[in-house]
Coordinates of C-alpha atoms and ligand atoms in Angstrom, one line a residue:
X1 CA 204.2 114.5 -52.7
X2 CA 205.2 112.1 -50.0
X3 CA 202.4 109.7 -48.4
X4 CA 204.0 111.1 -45.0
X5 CA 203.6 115.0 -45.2
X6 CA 201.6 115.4 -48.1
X7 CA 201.4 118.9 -49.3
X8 CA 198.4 121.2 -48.3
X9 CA 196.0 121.6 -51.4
X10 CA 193.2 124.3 -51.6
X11 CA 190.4 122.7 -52.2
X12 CA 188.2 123.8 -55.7
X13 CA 185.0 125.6 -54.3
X14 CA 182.0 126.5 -56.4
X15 CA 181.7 129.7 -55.6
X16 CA 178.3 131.0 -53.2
X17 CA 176.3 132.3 -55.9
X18 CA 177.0 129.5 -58.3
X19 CA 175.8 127.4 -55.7
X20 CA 172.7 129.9 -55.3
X21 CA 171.6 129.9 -58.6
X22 CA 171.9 126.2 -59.0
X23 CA 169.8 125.4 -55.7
X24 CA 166.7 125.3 -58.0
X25 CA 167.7 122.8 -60.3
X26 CA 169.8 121.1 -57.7
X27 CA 166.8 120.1 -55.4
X28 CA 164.9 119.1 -58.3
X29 CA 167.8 116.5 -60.0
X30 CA 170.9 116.9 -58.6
X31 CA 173.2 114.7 -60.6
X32 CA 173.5 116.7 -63.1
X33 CA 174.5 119.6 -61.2
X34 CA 176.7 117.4 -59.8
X35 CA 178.3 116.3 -62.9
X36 CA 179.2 119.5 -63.9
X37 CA 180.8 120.5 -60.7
X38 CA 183.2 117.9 -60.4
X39 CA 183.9 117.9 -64.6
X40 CA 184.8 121.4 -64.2
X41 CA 186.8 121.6 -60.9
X42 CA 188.1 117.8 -59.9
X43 CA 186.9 114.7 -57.6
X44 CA 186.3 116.8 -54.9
X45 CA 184.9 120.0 -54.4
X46 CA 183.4 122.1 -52.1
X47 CA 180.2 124.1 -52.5
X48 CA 176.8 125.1 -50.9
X49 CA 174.0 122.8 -50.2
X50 CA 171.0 124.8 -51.1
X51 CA 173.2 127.7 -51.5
X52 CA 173.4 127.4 -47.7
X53 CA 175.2 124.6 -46.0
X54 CA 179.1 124.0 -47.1
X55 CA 179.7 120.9 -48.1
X56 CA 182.5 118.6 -49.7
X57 CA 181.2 116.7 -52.4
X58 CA 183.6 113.9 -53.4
X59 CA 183.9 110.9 -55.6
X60 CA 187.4 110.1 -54.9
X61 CA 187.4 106.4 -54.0
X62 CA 189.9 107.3 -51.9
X63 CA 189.0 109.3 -50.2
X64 CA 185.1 107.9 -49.6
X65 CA 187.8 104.7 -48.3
X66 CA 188.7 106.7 -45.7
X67 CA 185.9 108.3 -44.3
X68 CA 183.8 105.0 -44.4
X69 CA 186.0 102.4 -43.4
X70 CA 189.9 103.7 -42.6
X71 CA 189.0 106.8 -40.4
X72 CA 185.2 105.5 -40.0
X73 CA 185.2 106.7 -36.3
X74 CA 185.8 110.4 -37.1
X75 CA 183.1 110.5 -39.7
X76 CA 179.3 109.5 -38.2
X77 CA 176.5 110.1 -40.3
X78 CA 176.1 114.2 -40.3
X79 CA 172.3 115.8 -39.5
X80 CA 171.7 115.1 -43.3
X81 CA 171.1 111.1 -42.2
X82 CA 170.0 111.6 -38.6
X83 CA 167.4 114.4 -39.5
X84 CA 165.2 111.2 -40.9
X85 CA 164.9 109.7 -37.8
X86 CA 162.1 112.2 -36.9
X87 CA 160.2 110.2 -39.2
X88 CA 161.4 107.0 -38.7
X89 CA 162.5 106.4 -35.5
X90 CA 166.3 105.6 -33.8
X91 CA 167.0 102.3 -36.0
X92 CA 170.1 100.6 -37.2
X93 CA 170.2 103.4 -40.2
X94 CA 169.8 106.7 -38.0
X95 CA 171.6 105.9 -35.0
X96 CA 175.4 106.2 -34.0
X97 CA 178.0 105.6 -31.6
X98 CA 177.9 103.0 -29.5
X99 CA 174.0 102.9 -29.6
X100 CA 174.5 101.9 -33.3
X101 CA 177.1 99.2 -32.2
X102 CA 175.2 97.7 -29.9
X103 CA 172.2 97.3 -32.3
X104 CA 174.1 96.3 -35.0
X105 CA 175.9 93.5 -32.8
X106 CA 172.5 91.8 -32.1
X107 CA 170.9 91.9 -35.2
X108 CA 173.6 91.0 -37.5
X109 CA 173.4 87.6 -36.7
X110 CA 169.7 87.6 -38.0
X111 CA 170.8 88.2 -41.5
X112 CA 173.3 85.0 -41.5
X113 CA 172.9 82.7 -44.3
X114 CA 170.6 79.7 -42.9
X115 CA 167.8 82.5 -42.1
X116 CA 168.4 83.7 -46.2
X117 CA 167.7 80.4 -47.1
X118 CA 164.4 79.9 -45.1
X119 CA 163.0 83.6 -46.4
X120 CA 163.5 82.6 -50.3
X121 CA 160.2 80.4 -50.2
X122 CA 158.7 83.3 -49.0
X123 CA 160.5 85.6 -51.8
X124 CA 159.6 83.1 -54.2
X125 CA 155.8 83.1 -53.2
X126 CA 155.4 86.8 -53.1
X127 CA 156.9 87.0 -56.7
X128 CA 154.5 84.0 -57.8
X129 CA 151.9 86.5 -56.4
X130 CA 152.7 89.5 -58.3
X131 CA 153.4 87.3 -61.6
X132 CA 150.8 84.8 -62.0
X133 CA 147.9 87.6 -62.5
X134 CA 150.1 89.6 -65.3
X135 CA 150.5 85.8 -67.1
X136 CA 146.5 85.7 -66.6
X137 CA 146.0 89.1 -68.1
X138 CA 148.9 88.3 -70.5
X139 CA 146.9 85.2 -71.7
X140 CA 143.8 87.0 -71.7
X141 CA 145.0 89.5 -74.3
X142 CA 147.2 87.4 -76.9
X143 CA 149.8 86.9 -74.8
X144 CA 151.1 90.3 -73.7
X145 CA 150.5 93.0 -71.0
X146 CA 152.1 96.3 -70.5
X147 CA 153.3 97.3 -67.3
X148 CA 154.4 100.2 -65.6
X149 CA 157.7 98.4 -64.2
X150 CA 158.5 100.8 -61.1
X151 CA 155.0 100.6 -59.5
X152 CA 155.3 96.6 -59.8
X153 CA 158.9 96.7 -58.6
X154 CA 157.6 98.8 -55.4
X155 CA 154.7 96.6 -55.0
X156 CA 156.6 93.5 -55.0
X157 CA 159.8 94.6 -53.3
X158 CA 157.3 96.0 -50.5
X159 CA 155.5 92.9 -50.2
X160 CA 158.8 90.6 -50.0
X161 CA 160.5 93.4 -47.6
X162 CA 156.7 93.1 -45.2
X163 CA 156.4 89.2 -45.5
X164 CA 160.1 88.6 -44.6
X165 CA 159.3 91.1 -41.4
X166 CA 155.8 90.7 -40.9
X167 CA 155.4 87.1 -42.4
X168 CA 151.3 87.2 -42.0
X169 CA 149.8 89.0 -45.0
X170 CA 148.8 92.6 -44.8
X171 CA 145.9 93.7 -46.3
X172 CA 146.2 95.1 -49.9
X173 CA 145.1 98.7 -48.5
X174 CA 147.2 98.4 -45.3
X175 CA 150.0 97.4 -47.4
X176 CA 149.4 100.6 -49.8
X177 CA 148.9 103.2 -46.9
X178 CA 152.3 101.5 -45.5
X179 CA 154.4 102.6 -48.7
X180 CA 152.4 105.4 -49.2
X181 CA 153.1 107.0 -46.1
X182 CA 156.7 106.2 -46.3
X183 CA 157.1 107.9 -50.0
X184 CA 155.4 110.9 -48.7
X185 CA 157.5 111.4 -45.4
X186 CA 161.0 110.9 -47.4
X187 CA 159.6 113.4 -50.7
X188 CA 159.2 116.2 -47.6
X189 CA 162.3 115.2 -45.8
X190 CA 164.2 115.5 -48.9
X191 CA 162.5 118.9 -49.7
X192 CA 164.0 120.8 -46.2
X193 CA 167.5 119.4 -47.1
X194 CA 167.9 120.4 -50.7
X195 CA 165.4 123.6 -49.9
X196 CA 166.7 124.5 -46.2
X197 CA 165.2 128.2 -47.3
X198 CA 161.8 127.1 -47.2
X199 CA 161.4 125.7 -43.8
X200 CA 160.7 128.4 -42.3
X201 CA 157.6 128.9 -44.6
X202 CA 156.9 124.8 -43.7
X203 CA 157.2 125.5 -40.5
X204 CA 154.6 128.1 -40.4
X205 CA 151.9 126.6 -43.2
X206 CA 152.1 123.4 -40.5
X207 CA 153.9 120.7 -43.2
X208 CA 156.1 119.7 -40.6
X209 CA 152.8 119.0 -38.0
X210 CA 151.6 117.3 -40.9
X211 CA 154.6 115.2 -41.9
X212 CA 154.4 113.9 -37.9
X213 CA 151.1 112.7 -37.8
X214 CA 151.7 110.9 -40.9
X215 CA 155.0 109.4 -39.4
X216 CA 152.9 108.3 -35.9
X217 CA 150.0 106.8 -38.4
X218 CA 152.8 104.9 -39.8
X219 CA 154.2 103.6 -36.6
X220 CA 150.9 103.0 -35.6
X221 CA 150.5 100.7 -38.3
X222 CA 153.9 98.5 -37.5
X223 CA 152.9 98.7 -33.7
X224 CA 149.8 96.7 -34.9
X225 CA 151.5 94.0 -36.5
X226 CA 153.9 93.7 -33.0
X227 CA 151.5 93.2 -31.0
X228 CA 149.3 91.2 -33.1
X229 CA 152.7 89.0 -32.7
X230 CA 152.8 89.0 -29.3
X231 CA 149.3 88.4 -28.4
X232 CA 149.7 85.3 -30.5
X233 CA 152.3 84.1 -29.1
X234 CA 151.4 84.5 -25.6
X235 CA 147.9 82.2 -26.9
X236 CA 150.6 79.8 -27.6
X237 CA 151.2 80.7 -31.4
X238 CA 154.6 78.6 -33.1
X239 CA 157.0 81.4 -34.0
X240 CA 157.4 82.1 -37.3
X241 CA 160.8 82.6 -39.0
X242 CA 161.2 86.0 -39.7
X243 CA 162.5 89.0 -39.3
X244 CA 160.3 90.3 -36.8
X245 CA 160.8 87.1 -34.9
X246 CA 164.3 87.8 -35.1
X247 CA 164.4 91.2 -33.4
X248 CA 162.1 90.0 -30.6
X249 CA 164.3 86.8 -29.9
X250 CA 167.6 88.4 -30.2
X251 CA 169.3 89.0 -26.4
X252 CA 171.4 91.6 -25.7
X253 CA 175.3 89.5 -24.9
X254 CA 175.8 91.8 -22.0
X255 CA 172.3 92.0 -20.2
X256 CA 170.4 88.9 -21.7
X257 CA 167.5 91.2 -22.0
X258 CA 165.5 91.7 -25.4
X259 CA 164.4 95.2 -26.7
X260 CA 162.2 97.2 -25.5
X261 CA 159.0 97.0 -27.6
X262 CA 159.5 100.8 -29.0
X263 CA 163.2 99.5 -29.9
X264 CA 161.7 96.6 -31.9
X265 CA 159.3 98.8 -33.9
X266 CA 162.2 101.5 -34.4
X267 CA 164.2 98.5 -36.5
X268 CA 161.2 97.1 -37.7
X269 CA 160.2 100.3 -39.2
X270 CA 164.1 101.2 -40.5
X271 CA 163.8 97.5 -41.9
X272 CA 160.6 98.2 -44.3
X273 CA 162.2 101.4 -45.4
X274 CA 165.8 100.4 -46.0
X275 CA 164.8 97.3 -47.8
X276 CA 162.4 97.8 -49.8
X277 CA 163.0 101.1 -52.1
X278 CA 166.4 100.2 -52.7
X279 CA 165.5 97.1 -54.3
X280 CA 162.5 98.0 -56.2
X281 CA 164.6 101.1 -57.4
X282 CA 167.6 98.4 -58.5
X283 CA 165.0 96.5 -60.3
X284 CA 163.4 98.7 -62.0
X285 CA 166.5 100.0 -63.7
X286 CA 167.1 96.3 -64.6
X287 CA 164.1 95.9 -66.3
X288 CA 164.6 98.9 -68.5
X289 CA 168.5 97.7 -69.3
X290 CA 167.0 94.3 -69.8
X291 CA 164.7 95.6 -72.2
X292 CA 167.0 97.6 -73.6
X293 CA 169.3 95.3 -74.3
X294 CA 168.0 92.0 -75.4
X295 CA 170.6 90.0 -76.2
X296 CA 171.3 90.4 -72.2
X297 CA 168.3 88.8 -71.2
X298 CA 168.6 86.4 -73.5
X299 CA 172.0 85.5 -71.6
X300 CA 170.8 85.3 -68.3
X301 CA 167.5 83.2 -70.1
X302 CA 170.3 81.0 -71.3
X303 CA 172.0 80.4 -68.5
X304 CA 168.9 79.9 -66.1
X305 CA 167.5 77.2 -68.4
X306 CA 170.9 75.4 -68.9
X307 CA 170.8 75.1 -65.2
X308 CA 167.2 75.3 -63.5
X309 CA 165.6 73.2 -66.8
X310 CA 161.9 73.9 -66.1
X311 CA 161.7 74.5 -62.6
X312 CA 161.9 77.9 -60.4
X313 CA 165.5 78.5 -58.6
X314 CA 166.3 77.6 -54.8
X315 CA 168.8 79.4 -52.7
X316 CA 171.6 76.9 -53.2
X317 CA 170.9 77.2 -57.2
X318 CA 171.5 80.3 -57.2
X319 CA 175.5 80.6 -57.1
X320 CA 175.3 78.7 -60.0
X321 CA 173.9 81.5 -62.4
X322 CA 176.7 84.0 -62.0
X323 CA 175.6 85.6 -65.4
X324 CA 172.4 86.9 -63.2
X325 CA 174.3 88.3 -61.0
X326 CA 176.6 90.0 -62.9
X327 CA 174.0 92.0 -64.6
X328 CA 172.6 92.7 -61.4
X329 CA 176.6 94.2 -60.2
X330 CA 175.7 95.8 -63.5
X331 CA 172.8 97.6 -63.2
X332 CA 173.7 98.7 -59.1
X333 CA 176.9 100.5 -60.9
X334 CA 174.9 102.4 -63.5
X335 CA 171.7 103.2 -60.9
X336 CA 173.0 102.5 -57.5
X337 CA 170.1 103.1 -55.2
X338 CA 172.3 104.7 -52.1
X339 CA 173.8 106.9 -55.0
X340 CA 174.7 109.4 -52.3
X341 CA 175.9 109.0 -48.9
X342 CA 176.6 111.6 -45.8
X343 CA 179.3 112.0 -43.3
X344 CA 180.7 114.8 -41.0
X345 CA 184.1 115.2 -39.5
X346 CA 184.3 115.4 -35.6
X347 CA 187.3 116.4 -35.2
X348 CA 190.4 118.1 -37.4
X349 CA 191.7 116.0 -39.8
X350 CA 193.1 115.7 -43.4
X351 CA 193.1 113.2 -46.6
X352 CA 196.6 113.3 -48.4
X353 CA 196.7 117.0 -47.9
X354 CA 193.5 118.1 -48.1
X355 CA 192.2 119.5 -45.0
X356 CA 188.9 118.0 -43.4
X357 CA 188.7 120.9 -40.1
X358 CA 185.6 119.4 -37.2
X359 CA 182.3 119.4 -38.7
X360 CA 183.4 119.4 -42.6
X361 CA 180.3 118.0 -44.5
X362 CA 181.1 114.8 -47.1
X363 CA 178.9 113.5 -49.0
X364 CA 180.3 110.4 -50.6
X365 CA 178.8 110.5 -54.0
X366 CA 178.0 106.8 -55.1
X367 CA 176.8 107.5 -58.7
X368 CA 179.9 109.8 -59.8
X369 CA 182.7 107.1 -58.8
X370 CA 180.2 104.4 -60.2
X371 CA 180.5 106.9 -63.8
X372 CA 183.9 108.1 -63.6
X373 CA 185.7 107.5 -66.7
X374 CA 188.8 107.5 -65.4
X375 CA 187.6 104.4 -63.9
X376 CA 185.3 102.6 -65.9
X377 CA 185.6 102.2 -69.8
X378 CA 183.0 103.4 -71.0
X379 CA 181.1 104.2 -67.9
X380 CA 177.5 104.5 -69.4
X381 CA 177.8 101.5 -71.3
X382 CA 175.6 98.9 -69.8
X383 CA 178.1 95.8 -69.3
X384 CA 177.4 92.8 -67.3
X385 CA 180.4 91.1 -68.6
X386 CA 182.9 93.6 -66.4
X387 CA 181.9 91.9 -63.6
X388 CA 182.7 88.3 -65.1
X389 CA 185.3 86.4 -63.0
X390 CA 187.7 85.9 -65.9
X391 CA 187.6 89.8 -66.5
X392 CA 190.2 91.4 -63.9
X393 CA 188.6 94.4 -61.7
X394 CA 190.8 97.5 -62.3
X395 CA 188.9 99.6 -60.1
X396 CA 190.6 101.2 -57.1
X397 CA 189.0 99.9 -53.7
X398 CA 186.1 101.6 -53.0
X399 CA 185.2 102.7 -56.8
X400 CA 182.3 100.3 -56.6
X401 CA 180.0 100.6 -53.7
X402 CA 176.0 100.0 -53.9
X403 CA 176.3 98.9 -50.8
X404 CA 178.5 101.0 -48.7
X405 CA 181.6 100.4 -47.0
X406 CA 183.1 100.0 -43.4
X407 CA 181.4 98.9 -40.6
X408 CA 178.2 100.6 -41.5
X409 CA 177.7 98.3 -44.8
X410 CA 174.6 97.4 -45.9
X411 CA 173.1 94.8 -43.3
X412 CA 171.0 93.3 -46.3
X413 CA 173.3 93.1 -48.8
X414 CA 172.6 89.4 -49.6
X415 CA 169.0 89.6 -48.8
X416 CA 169.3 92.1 -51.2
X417 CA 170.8 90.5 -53.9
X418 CA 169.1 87.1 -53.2
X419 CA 165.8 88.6 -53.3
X420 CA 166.6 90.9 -57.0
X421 CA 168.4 87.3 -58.4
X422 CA 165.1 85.4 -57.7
X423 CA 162.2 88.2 -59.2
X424 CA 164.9 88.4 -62.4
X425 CA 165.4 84.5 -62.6
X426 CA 161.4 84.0 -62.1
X427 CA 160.2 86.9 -64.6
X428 CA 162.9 85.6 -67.4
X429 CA 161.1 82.1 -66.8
X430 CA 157.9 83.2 -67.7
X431 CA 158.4 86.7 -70.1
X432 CA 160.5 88.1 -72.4
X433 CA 160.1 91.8 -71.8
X434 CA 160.1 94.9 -74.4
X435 CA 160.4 98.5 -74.2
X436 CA 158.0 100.1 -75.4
X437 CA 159.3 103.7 -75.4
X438 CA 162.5 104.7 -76.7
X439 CA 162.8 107.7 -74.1
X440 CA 165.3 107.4 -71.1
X441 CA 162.7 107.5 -68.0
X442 CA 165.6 110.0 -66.6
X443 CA 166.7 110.0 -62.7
X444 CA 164.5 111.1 -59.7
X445 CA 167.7 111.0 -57.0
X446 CA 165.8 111.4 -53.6
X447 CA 167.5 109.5 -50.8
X448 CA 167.0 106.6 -53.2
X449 CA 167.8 106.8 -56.9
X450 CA 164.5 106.4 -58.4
X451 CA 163.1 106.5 -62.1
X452 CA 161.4 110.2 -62.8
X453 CA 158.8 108.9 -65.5
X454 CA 157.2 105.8 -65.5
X455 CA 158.8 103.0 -67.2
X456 CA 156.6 100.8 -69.4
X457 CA 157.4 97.9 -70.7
X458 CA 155.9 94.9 -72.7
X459 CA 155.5 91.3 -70.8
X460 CA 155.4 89.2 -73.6
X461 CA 154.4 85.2 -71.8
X462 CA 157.0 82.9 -73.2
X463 CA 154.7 79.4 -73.1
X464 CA 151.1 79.7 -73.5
Ligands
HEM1 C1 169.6 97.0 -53.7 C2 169.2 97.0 -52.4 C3 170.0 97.8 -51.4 C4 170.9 98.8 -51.5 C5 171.5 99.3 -52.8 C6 171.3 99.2 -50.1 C7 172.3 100.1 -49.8 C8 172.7 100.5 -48.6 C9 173.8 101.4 -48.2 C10 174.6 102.1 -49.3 C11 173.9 101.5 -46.9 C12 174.9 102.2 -46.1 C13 174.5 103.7 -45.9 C14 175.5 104.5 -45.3 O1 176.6 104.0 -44.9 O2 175.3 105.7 -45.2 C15 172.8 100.6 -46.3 C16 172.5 100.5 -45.0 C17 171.5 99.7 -44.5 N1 170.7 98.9 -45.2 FE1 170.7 98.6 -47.2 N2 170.6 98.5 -49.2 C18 169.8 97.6 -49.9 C19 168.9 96.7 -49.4 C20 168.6 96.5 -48.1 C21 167.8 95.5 -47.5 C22 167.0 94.5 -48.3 C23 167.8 95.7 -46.2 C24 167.0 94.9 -45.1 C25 166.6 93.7 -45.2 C26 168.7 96.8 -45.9 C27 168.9 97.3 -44.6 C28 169.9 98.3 -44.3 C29 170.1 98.7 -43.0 C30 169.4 98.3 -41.7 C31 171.2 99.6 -43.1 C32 171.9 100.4 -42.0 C33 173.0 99.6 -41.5 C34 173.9 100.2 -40.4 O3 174.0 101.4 -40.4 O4 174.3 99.5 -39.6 N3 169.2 97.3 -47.1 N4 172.1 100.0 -47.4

């Protein structure tokens, strides 16, 4: 087959009433489902979302390479993406075109590495916070305390992800309605996408009225804290350095104007939300590996002490414990949060012979290529070493990619990873942590890939 005038190939399709009967167990863990699809017919396959909406599932690195980065302007988000908007507003996440350029242009430049720097104090204090009273319980009680990891993942990842927008505390009940109100708006989303036979039925019972008052309450909420900014400042307030700061400073190049105030609260909203489940998904899979596999922590213990000593890491520390990141690369290969991601064809086009007609559904699917044996020894093998700079990536382009790819990447990638490298370095400082069930928590894929059951583990204080 020539790279020129490759040769047509049918595509595999699961056929309808497969699709049909698997809708059930689909919307309620799809990987699986998944799995067996792509085992049985190849890297690419077609089938019916919900027994309903054609789709292409793929996890051909090549092409996911091609509708994220090489042909990226044929393939915007599909309705999958945008349909979430209704709930959280027209950010950097849910827009497209040259809307999305325009945003993305101005608030790249918030995320550049000086601004990184300045937020990890503020990382480092929120993770002090959300430590220092398990250490008090754990001294209290002989020097353990169990914890349920997700909830304190979500709690702390939420409270970094606030602080670096918000900077002034929250309250503690504010903060809980905030992710409370997010969890339940994505859990229904995700419900009419994987059960588009029911919304008829969600229509008329009034979920969907319900699911948009809880969406305004929500924006009501982040209005607040705008204006609370405002009003400050115009009392002569110093501006703090945040993220919020950041989107009311920033200028459009063309105009000179800042955004609107809706604008602001659109990307302040998309902010909370695409920051904060992600990570606190990403590291609560690390802590069960971690405790899974001692000998692991006890690396990355190593290594943090042979370089920190005593004290807790700064941002320029930090490229010097590569072995914390690599289990970090790590854990985002075996659980990557964004394990699935959606695009749609505009126009007629075709992927080394394989025919994409105008409005062909992809969905890229993250967690397959992360698991594909064909690319990974031992795929479910949890390896931090692979990542090691002396160990040679095999891996096609686009095999590996928690974060995306193309011009739509991640805008918080680092933040990301600087934030998960400091809660790891600071919780291996003061605990060594346990399992204390044997039982894989298994996978709750919604739009993020989150734990099913609870994950409890032992926080055993290392001094005192
Ligand atoms: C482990 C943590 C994270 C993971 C795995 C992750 C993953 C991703 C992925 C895969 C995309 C691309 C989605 C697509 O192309 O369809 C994305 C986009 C985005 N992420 Fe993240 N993310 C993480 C953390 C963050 C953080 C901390 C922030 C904010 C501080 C953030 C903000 C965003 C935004 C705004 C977009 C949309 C960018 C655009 O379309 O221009 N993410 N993220």
């Amino acid at each position: 087959m020539s790279a020129a005038s490759p040769a047509i190939t049918p595509l595999p399709r699961v056929p309808r009433l497969v699709s049909f009967r698997n809708s059930v167990a689909l919307a309620g863990n799809p990987i699986p489902v998944m799995n067996a699809y792509l085992d049985a017919y190849g890297d690419t396959v077609s089938l019916y979302l919900g027994g309903v909406r054609p789709m292409l599932l793929t996890r051909d690195p090549g092409l996911m390479q091609h509708i994220l980065q090489r042909n990226h302007r044929n393939y915007p988000k599909s309705e999958l993406s945008h349909g979430i908007a209704r709930y959280l507003g027209q950010g950097l996440l849910t827009s497209e075109g040259s809307y999305w350029l325009q945003q993305r242009r101005l608030i790249q430049p918030g995320f550049h590495r000086q601004r990184l720097a300045a937020l990890t104090d503020l990382m480092l204090g929120v993770i002090e916070e959300s430590l220092e009273p398990l250490a008090a319980q754990a001294a209290r009680q002989g020097g353990s305390v169990t914890v349920e990891v997700h909830e304190l993942m979500t709690a702390t990842a939420f409270r970094i992800m606030a602080r670096s927008v918000f900077s002034t505390s929250m309250s503690e009940a504010e903060l809980q309605r905030l992710a409370e109100l997010l969890t339940l708006n994505q859990a229904f989303y995700v419900r009419t996408v994987r059960q588009p036979y029911l919304r008829p039925w969600l229509q008329l019972s009034g979920q969907y009225r319900h699911h948009d008052r809880l969406a305004t309450e929500m924006r009501g909420l982040v209005r607040h804290y705008i204006q609370q900014r405002q009003q400050a400042q115009a009392a002569g307030a110093p501006a703090p350095n945040d993220l919020l700061q950041m989107l009311l400073d920033a200028r459009y190049e063309d105009t000179g104007e800042p955004m609107t105030e809706e604008q602001v609260l659109d990307e302040a909203a998309i902010l909370l939300v695409a920051g904060h489940e992600t990570s606190a998904n990403a590291l609560s899979w690390l802590w069960y590996l971690l405790a899974r596999h001692p000998a692991e922590a006890a690396r990355v213990r190593a290594e943090l002490q042979a370089v920190l000593g005593d004290r807790s890491p700064g941002f320029a520390d930090l490229p010097a414990l590569p072995y914390s990141m690599q289990v970090l690369q790590e854990t985002l290969r075996l659980y990557p949060p964004a394990w699935i991601m959606d695009r749609v064809a505009q126009h007629d086009d075709d992927y080394n012979g394989l025919p994409l007609p105008k409005g062909t559904l992809i969905s890229a699917y993250v967690y397959g290529a992360h698991h594909l044996p064909r690319l990974w020894e031992e795929p479910e093998a949890f390896r931090p070493a692979r990542f090691g700079k002396d160990n040679p990536r095999e891996q096609p382009a686009y095999a590996y990619l928690p974060f995306g790819g193309g011009p739509r990447q991640c805008i918080g990638n680092q933040f990301a990873l600087t934030e998960m490298q400091l809660v790891l370095l600071e919780t291996l400082r003061r605990f060594d942590v346990e399992l204390l069930d044997d039982a894989h928590p298994g996978l709750r894929p919604l739009i993020t890939l989150r734990p099913r059951n609870p994950i409890r583990l032992r926080f055993r204080l290392l001094r005192g």
